[in-house]
JSON list of C-alpha atoms in Angstrom, two decimals:
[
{"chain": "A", "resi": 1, "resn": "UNK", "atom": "CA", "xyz": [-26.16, -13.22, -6.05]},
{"chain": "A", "resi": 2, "resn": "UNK", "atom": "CA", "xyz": [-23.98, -10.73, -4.98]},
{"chain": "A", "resi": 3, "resn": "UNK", "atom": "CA", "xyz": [-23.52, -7.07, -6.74]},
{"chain": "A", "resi": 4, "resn": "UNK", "atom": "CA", "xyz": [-20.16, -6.13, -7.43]},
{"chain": "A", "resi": 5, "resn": "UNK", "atom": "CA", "xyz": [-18.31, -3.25, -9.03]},
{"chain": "A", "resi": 6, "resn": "UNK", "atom": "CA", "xyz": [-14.61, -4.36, -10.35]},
{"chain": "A", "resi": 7, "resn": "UNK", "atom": "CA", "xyz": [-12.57, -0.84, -10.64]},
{"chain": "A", "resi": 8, "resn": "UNK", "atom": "CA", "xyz": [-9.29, -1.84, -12.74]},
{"chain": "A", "resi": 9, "resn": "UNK", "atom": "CA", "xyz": [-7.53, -0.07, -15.90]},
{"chain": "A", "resi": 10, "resn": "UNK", "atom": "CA", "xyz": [-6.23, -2.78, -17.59]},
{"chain": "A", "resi": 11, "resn": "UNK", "atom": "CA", "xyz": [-8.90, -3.83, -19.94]},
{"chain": "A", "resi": 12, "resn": "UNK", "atom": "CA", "xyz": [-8.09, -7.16, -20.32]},
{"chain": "A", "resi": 13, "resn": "UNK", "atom": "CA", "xyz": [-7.55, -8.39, -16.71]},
{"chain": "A", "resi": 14, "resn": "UNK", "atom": "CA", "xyz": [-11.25, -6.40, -16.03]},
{"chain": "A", "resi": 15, "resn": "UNK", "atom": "CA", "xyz": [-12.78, -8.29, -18.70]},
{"chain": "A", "resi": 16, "resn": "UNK", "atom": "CA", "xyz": [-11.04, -11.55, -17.38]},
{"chain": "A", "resi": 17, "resn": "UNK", "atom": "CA", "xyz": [-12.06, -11.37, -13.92]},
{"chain": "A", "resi": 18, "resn": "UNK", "atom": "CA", "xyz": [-15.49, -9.80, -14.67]},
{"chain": "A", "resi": 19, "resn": "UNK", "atom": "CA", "xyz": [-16.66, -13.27, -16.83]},
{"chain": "A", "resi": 20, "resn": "UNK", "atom": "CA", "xyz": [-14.32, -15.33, -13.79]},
{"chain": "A", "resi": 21, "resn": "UNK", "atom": "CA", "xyz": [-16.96, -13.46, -11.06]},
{"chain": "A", "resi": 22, "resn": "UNK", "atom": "CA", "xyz": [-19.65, -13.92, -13.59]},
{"chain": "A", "resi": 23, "resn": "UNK", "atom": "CA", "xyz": [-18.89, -17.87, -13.42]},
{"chain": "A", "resi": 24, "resn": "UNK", "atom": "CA", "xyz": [-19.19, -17.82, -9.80]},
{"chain": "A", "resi": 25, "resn": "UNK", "atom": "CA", "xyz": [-22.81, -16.70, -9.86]},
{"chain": "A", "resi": 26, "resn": "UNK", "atom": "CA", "xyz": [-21.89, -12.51, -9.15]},
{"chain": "A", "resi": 27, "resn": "UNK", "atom": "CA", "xyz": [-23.49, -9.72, -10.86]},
{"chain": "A", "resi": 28, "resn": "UNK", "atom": "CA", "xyz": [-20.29, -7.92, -11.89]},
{"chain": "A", "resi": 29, "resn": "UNK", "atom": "CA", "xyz": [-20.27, -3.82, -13.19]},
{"chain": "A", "resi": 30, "resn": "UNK", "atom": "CA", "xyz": [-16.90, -2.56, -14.10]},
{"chain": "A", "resi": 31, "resn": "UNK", "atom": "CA", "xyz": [-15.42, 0.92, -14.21]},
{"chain": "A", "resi": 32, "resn": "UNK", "atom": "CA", "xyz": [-11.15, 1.26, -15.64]},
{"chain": "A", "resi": 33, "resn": "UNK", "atom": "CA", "xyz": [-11.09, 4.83, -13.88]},
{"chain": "A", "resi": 34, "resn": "UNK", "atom": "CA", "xyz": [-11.74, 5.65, -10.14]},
{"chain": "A", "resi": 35, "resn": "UNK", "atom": "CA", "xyz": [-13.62, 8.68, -11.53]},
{"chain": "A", "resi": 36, "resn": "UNK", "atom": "CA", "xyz": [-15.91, 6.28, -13.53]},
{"chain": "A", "resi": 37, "resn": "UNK", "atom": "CA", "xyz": [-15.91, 3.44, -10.31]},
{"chain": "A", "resi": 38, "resn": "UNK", "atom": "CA", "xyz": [-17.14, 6.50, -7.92]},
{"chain": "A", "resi": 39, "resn": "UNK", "atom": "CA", "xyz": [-19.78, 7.73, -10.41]},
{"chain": "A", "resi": 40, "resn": "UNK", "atom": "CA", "xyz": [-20.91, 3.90, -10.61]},
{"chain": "A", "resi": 41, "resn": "UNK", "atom": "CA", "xyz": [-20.85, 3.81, -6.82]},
{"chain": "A", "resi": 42, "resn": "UNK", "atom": "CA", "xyz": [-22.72, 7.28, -5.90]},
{"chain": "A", "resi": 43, "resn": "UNK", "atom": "CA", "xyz": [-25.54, 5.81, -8.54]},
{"chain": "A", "resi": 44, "resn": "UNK", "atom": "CA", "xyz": [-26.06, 2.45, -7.43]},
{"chain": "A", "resi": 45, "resn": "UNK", "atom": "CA", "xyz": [-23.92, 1.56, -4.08]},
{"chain": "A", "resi": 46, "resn": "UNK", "atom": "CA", "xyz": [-22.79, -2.31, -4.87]},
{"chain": "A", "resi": 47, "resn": "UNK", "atom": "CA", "xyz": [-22.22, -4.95, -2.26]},
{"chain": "A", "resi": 48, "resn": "UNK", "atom": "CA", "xyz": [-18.55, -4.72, -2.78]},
{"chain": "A", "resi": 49, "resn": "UNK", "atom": "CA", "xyz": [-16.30, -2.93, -4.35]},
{"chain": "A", "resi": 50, "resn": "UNK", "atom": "CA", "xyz": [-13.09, -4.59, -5.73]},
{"chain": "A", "resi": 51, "resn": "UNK", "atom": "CA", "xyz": [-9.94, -2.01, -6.58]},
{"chain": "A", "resi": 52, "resn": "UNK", "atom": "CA", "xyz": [-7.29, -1.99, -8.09]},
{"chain": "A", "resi": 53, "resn": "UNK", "atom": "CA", "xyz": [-4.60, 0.41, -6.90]},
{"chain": "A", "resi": 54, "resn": "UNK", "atom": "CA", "xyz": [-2.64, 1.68, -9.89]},
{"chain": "A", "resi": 55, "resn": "UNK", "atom": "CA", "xyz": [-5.35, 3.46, -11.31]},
{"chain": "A", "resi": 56, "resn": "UNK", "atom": "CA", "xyz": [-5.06, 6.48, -13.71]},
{"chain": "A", "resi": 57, "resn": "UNK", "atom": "CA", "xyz": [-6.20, 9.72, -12.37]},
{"chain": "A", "resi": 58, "resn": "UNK", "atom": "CA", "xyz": [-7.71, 9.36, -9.08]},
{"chain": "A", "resi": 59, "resn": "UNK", "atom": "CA", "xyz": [-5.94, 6.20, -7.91]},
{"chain": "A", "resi": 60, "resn": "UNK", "atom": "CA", "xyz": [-7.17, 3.23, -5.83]},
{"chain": "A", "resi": 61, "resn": "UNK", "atom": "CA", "xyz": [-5.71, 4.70, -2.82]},
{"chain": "A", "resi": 62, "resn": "UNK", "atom": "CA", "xyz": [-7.83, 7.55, -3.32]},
{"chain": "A", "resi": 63, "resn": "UNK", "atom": "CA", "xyz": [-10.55, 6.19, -4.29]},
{"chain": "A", "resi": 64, "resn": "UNK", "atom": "CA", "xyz": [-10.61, 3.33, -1.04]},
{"chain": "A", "resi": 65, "resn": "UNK", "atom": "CA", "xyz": [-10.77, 6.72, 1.09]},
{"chain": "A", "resi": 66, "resn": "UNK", "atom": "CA", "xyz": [-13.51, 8.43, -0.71]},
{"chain": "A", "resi": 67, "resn": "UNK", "atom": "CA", "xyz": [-15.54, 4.81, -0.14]},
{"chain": "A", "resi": 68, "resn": "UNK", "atom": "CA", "xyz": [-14.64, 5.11, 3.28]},
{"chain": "A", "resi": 69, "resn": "UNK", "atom": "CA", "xyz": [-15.67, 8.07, 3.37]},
{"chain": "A", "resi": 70, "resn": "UNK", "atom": "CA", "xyz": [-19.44, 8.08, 2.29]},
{"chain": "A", "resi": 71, "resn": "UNK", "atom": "CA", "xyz": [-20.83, 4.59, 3.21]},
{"chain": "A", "resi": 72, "resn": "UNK", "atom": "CA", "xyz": [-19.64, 1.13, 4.53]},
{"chain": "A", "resi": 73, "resn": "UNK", "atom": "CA", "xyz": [-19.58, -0.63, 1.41]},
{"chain": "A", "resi": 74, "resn": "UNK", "atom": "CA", "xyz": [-16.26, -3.02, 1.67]},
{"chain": "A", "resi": 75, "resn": "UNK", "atom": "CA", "xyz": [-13.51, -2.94, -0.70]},
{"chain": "A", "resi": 76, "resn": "UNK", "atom": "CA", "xyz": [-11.13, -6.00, -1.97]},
{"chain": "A", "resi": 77, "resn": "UNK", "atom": "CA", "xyz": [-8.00, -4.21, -3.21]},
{"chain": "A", "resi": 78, "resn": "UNK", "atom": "CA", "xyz": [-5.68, -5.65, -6.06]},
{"chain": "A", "resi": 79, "resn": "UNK", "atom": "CA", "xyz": [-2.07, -4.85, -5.60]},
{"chain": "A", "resi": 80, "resn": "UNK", "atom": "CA", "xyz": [0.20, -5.64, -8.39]},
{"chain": "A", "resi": 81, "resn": "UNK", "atom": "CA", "xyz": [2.50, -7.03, -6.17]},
{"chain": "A", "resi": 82, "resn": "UNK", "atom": "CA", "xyz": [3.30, -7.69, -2.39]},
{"chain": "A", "resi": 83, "resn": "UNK", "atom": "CA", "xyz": [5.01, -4.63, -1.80]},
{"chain": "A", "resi": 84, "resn": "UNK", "atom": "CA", "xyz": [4.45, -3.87, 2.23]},
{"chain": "A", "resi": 85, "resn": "UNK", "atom": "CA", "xyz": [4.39, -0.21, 0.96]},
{"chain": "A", "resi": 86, "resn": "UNK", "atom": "CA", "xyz": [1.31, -0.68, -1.36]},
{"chain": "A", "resi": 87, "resn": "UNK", "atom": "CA", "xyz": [-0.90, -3.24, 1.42]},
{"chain": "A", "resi": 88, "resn": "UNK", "atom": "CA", "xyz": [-0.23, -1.03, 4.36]},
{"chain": "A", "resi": 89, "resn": "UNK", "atom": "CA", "xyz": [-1.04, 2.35, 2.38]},
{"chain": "A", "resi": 90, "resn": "UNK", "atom": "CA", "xyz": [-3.99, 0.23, 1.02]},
{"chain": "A", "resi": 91, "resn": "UNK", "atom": "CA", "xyz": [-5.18, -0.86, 4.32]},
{"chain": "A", "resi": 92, "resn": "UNK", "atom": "CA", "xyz": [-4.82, 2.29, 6.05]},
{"chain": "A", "resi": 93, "resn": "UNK", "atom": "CA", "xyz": [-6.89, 3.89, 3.15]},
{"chain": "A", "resi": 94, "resn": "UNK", "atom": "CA", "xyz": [-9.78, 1.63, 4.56]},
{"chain": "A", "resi": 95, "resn": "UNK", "atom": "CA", "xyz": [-9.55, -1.69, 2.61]},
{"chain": "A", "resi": 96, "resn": "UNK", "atom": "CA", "xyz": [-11.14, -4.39, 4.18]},
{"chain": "A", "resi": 97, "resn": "UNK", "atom": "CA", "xyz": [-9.06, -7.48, 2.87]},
{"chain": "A", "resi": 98, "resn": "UNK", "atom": "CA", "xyz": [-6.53, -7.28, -0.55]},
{"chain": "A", "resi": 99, "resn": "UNK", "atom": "CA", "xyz": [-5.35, -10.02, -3.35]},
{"chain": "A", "resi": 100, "resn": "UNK", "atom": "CA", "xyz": [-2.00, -9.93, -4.77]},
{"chain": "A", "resi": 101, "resn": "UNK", "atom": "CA", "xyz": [-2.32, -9.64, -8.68]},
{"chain": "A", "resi": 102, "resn": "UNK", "atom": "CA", "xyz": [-2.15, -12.11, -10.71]},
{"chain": "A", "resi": 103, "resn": "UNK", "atom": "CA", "xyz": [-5.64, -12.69, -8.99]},
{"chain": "A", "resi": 104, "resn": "UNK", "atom": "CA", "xyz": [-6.80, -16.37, -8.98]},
{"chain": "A", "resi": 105, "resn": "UNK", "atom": "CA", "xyz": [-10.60, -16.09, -9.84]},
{"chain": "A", "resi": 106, "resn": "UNK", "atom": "CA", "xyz": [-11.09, -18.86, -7.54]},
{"chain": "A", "resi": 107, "resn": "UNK", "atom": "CA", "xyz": [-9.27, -17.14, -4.67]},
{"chain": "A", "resi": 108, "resn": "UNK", "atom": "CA", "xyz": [-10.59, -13.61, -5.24]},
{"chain": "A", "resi": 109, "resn": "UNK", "atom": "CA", "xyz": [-14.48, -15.14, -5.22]},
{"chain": "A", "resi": 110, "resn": "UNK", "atom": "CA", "xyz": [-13.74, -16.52, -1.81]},
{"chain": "A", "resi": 111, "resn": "UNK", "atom": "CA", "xyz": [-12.35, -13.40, -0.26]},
{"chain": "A", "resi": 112, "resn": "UNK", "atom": "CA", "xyz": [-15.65, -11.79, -2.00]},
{"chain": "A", "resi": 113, "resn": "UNK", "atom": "CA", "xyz": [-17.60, -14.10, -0.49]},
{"chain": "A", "resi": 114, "resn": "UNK", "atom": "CA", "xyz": [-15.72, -14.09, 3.13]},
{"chain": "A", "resi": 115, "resn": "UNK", "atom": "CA", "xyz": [-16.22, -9.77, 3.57]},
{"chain": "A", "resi": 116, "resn": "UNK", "atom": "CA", "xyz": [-19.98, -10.28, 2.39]},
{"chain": "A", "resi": 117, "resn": "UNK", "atom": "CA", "xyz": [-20.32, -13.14, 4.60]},
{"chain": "A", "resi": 118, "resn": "UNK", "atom": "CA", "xyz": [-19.79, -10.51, 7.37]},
{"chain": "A", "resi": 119, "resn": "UNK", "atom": "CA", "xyz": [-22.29, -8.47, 7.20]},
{"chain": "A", "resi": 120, "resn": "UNK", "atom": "CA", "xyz": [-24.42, -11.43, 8.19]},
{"chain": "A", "resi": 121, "resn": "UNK", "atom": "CA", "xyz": [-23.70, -10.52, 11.89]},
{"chain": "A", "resi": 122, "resn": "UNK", "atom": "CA", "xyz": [-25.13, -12.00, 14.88]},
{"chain": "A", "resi": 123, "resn": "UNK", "atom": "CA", "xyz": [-28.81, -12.41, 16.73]},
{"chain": "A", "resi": 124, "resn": "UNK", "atom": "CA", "xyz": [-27.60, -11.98, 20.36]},
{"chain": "A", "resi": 125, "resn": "UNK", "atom": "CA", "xyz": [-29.31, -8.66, 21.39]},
{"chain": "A", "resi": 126, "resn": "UNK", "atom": "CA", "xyz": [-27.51, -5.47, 23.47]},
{"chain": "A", "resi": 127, "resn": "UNK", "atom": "CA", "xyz": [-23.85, -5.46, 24.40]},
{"chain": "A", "resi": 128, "resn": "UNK", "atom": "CA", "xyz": [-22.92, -2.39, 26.82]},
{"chain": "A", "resi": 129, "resn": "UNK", "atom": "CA", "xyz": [-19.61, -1.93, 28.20]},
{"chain": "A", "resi": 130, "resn": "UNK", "atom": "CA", "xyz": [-18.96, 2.15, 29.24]},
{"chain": "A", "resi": 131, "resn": "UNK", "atom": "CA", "xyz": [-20.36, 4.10, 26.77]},
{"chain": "A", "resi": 132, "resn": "UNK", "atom": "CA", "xyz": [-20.18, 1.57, 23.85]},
{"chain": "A", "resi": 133, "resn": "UNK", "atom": "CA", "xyz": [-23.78, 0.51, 23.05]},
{"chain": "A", "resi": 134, "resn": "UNK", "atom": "CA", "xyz": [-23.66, -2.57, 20.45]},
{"chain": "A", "resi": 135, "resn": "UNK", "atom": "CA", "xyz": [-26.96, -3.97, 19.18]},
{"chain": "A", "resi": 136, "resn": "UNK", "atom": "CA", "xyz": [-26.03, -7.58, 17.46]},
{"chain": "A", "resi": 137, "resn": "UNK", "atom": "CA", "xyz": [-29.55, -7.71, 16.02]},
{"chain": "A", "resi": 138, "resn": "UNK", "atom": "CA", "xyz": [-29.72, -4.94, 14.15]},
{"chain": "A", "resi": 139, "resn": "UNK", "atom": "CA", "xyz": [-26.09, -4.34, 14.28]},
{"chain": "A", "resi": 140, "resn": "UNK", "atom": "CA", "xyz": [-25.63, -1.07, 15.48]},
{"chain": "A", "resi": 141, "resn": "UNK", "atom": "CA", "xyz": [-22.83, 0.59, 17.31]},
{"chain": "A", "resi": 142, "resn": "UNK", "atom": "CA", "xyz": [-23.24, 3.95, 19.11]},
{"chain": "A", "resi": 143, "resn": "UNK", "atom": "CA", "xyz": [-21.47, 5.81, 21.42]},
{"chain": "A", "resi": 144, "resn": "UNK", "atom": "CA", "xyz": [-22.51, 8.22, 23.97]},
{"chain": "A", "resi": 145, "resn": "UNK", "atom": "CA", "xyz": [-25.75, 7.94, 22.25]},
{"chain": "A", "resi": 146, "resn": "UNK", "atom": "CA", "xyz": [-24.61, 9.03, 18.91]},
{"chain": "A", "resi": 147, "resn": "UNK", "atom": "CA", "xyz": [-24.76, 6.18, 16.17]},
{"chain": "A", "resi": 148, "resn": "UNK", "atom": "CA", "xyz": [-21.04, 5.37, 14.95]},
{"chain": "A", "resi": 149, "resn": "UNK", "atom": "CA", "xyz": [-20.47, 4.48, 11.31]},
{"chain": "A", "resi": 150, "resn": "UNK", "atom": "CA", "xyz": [-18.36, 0.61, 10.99]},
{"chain": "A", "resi": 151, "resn": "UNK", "atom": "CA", "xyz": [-16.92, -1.01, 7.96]},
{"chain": "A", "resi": 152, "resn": "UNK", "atom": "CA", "xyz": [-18.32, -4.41, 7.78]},
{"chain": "A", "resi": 153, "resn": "UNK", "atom": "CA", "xyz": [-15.01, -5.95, 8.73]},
{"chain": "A", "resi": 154, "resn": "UNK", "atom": "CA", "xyz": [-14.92, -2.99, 11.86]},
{"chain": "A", "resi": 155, "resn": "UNK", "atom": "CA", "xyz": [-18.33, -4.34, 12.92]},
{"chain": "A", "resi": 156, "resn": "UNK", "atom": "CA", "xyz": [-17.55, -8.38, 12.57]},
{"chain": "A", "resi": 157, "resn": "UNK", "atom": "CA", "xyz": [-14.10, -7.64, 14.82]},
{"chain": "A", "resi": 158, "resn": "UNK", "atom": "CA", "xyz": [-15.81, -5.97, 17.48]},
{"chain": "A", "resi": 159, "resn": "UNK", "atom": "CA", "xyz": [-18.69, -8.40, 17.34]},
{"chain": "A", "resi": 160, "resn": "UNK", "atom": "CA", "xyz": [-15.74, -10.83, 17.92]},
{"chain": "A", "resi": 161, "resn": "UNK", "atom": "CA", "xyz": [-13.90, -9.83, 20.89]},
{"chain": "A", "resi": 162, "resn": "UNK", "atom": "CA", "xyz": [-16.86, -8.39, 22.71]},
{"chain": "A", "resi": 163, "resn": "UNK", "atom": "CA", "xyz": [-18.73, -11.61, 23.10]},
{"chain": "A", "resi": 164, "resn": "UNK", "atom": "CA", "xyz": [-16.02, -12.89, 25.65]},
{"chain": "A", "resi": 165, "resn": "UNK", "atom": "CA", "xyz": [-14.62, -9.91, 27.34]},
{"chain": "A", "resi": 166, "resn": "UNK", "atom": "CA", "xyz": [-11.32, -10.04, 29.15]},
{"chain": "A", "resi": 167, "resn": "UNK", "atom": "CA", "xyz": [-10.36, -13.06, 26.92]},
{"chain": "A", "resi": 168, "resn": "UNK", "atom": "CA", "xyz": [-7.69, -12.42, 24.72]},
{"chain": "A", "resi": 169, "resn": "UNK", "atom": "CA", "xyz": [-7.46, -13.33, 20.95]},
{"chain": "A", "resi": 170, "resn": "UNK", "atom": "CA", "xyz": [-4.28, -13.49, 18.62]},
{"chain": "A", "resi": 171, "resn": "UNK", "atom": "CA", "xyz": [-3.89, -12.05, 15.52]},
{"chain": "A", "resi": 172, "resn": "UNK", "atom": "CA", "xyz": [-4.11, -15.24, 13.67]},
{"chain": "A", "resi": 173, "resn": "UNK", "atom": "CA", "xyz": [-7.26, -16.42, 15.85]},
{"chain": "A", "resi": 174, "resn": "UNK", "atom": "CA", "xyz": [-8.95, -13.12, 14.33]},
{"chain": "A", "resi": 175, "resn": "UNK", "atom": "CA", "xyz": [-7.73, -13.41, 10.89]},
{"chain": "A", "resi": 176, "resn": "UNK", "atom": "CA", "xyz": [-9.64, -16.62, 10.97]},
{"chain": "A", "resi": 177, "resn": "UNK", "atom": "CA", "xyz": [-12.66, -15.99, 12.28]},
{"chain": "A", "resi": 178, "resn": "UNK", "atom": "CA", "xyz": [-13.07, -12.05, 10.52]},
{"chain": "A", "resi": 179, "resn": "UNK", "atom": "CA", "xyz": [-11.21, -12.75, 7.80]},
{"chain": "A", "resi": 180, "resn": "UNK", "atom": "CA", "xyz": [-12.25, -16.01, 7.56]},
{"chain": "A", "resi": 181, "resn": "UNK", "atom": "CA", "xyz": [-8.12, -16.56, 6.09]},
{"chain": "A", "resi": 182, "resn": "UNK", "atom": "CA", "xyz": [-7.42, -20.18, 7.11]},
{"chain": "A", "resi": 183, "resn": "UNK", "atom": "CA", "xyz": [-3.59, -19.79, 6.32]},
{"chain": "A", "resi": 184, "resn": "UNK", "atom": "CA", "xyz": [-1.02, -18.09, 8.10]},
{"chain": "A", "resi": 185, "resn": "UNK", "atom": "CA", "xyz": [-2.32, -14.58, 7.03]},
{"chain": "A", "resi": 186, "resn": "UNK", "atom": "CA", "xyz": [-1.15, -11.06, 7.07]},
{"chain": "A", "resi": 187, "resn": "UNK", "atom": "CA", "xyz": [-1.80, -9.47, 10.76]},
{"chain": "A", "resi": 188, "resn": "UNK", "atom": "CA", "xyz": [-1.59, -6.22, 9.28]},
{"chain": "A", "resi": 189, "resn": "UNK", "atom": "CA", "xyz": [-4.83, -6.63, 8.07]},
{"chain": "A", "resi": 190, "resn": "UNK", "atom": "CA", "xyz": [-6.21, -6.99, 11.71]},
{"chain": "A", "resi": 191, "resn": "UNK", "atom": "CA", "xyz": [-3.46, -4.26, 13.06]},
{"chain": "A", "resi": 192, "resn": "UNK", "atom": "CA", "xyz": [-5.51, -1.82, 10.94]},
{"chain": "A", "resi": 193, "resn": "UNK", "atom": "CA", "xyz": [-8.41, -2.31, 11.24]},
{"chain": "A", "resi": 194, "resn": "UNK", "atom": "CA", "xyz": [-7.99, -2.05, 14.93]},
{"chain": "A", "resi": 195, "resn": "UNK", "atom": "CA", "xyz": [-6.73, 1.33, 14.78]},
{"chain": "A", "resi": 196, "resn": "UNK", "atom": "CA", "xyz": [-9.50, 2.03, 12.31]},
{"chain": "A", "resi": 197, "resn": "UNK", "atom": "CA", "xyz": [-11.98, 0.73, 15.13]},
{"chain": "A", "resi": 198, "resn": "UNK", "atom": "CA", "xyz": [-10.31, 2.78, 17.91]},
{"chain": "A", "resi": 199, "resn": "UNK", "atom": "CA", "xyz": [-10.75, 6.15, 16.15]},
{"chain": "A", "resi": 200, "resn": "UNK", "atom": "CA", "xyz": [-14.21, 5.42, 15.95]},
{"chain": "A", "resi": 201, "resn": "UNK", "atom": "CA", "xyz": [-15.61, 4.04, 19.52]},
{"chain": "A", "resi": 202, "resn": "UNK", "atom": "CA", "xyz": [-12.55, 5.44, 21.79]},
{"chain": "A", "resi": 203, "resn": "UNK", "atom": "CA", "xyz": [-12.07, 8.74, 23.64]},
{"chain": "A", "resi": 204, "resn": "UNK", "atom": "CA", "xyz": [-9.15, 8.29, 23.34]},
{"chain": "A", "resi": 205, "resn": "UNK", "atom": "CA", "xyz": [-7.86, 5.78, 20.60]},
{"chain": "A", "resi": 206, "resn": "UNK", "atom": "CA", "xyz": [-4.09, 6.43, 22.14]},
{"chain": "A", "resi": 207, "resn": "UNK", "atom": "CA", "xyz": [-5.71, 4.85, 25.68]},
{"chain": "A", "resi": 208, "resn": "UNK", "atom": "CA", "xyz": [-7.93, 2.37, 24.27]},
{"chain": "A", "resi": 209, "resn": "UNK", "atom": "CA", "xyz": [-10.84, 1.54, 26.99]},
{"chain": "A", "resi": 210, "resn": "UNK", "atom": "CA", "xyz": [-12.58, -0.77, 24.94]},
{"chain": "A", "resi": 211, "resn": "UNK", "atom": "CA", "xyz": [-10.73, -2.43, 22.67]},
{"chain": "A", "resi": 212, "resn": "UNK", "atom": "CA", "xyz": [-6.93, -3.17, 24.35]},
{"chain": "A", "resi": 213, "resn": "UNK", "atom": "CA", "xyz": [-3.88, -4.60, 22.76]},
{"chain": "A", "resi": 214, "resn": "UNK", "atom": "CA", "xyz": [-2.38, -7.13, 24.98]},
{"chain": "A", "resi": 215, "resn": "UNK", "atom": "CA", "xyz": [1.22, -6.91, 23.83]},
{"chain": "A", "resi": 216, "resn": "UNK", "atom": "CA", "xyz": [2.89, -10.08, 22.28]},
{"chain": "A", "resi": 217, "resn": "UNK", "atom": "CA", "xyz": [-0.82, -12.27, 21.98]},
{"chain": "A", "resi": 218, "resn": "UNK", "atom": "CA", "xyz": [-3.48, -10.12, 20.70]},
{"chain": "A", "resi": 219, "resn": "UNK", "atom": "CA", "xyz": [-6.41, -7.75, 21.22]},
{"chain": "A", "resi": 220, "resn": "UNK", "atom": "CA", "xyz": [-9.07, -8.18, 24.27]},
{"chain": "A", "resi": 221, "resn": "UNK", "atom": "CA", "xyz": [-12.54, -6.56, 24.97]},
{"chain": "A", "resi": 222, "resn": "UNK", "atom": "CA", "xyz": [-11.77, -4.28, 28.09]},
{"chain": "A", "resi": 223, "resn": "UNK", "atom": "CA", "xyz": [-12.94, -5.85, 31.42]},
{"chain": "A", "resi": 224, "resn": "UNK", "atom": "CA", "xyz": [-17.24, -4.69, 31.70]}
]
């Protein structure tokens, strides 16, 4: 059973989707402000965090940064439509995957259950390359020695492309296995989250060393 915290305003869709995630065997706390949903989270971190964007007060954007910002808990986001302004601002804020409102309880439990299924990681042991240390036991990333902070989704792409180095994967070969989306998905998802990953492990995220865009296929673990 997974603990999640549902942040949305509108009381009825909240109550919806919390007995919907109920149903599907969750343990579901709600908040309808992002000043109540951070309170929640500060007290008792949850699993994962779904948010809605058009929140009153501090809104979702807002509140996906302050997440970000204080622990690696992944976050769902609702967007009341598919407005490229509201996923990209969303994704840039830190979200790790989004659902377009109306939300499908049957959908939104398998994206919940995708981003949790994440954090499972891998049992391989120490993967070096520079000054990139990445333990796939215990799943920890450092660099230069100093322990970097990853988002779940941060940690199952690098995972990814550094256990074949030099080989290249496309955007929708990533969305598939991260993201676990088996449908022509949204490469902005992976787009992001790349840059996300380069400000945290590269000297330079503008000259990426480790993780390197090969331009019209994909991303590839730089050459060991």
């Amino acid at each position: 059973m997974a603990s999640l915290l549902l942040i949305e305003d509108d009381p009825l869709v909240r109550r919806g989707l919390e007995l919907a995630l109920t149903r599907h065997g969750h343990q579901v706390r709600t908040a309808g402000t992002g000043e109540d949903g951070l309170r929640q989270l500060a007290a008792a971190p949850p699993d994962l965090v779904i948010l809605d964007l058009m929140l009153p007060g501090i809104d979702g954007f807002e509140v996906c940064r302050r997440v970000r910002a204080t622990g690696e808990v992944p976050v769902i986001m609702l967007t009341a439509r598919g407005d490229d302004f509201d996923v990209v601002a969303g994704l840039e804020a830190g979200a790790d995957d989004y659902v377009v409102k109306p939300a499908r309880p049957s959908v939104l439990d398998a994206r919940v259950r995708a981003v949790l299924r994440r954090t499972a990681g891998e049992t391989e042991g120490i993967r070096v390359h520079g000054d990139l240390r990445i333990d796939t036991g215990a799943l920890t990333v450092s660099v230069r020695g100093e322990p970097v902070a990853l988002t779940p989704t941060e940690l199952r792409l690098l995972l990814t492309i550094s256990r074949a180095p030099n080989r290249v994967f496309g955007r929708q070969q990533l969305l598939e296995e991260v993201w676990e989306h088996g449908y022509l998905g949204d490469s902005r998802l992976v787009d992001n989250c790349v840059q996300r990953l380069r400000t945290k492990i590269e000297t330079d995220p503008a000259a990426p060393e480790h993780v390197q865009t090969v331009r019209g296929f994909g991303y590839r673990f730089g050459p060991l």
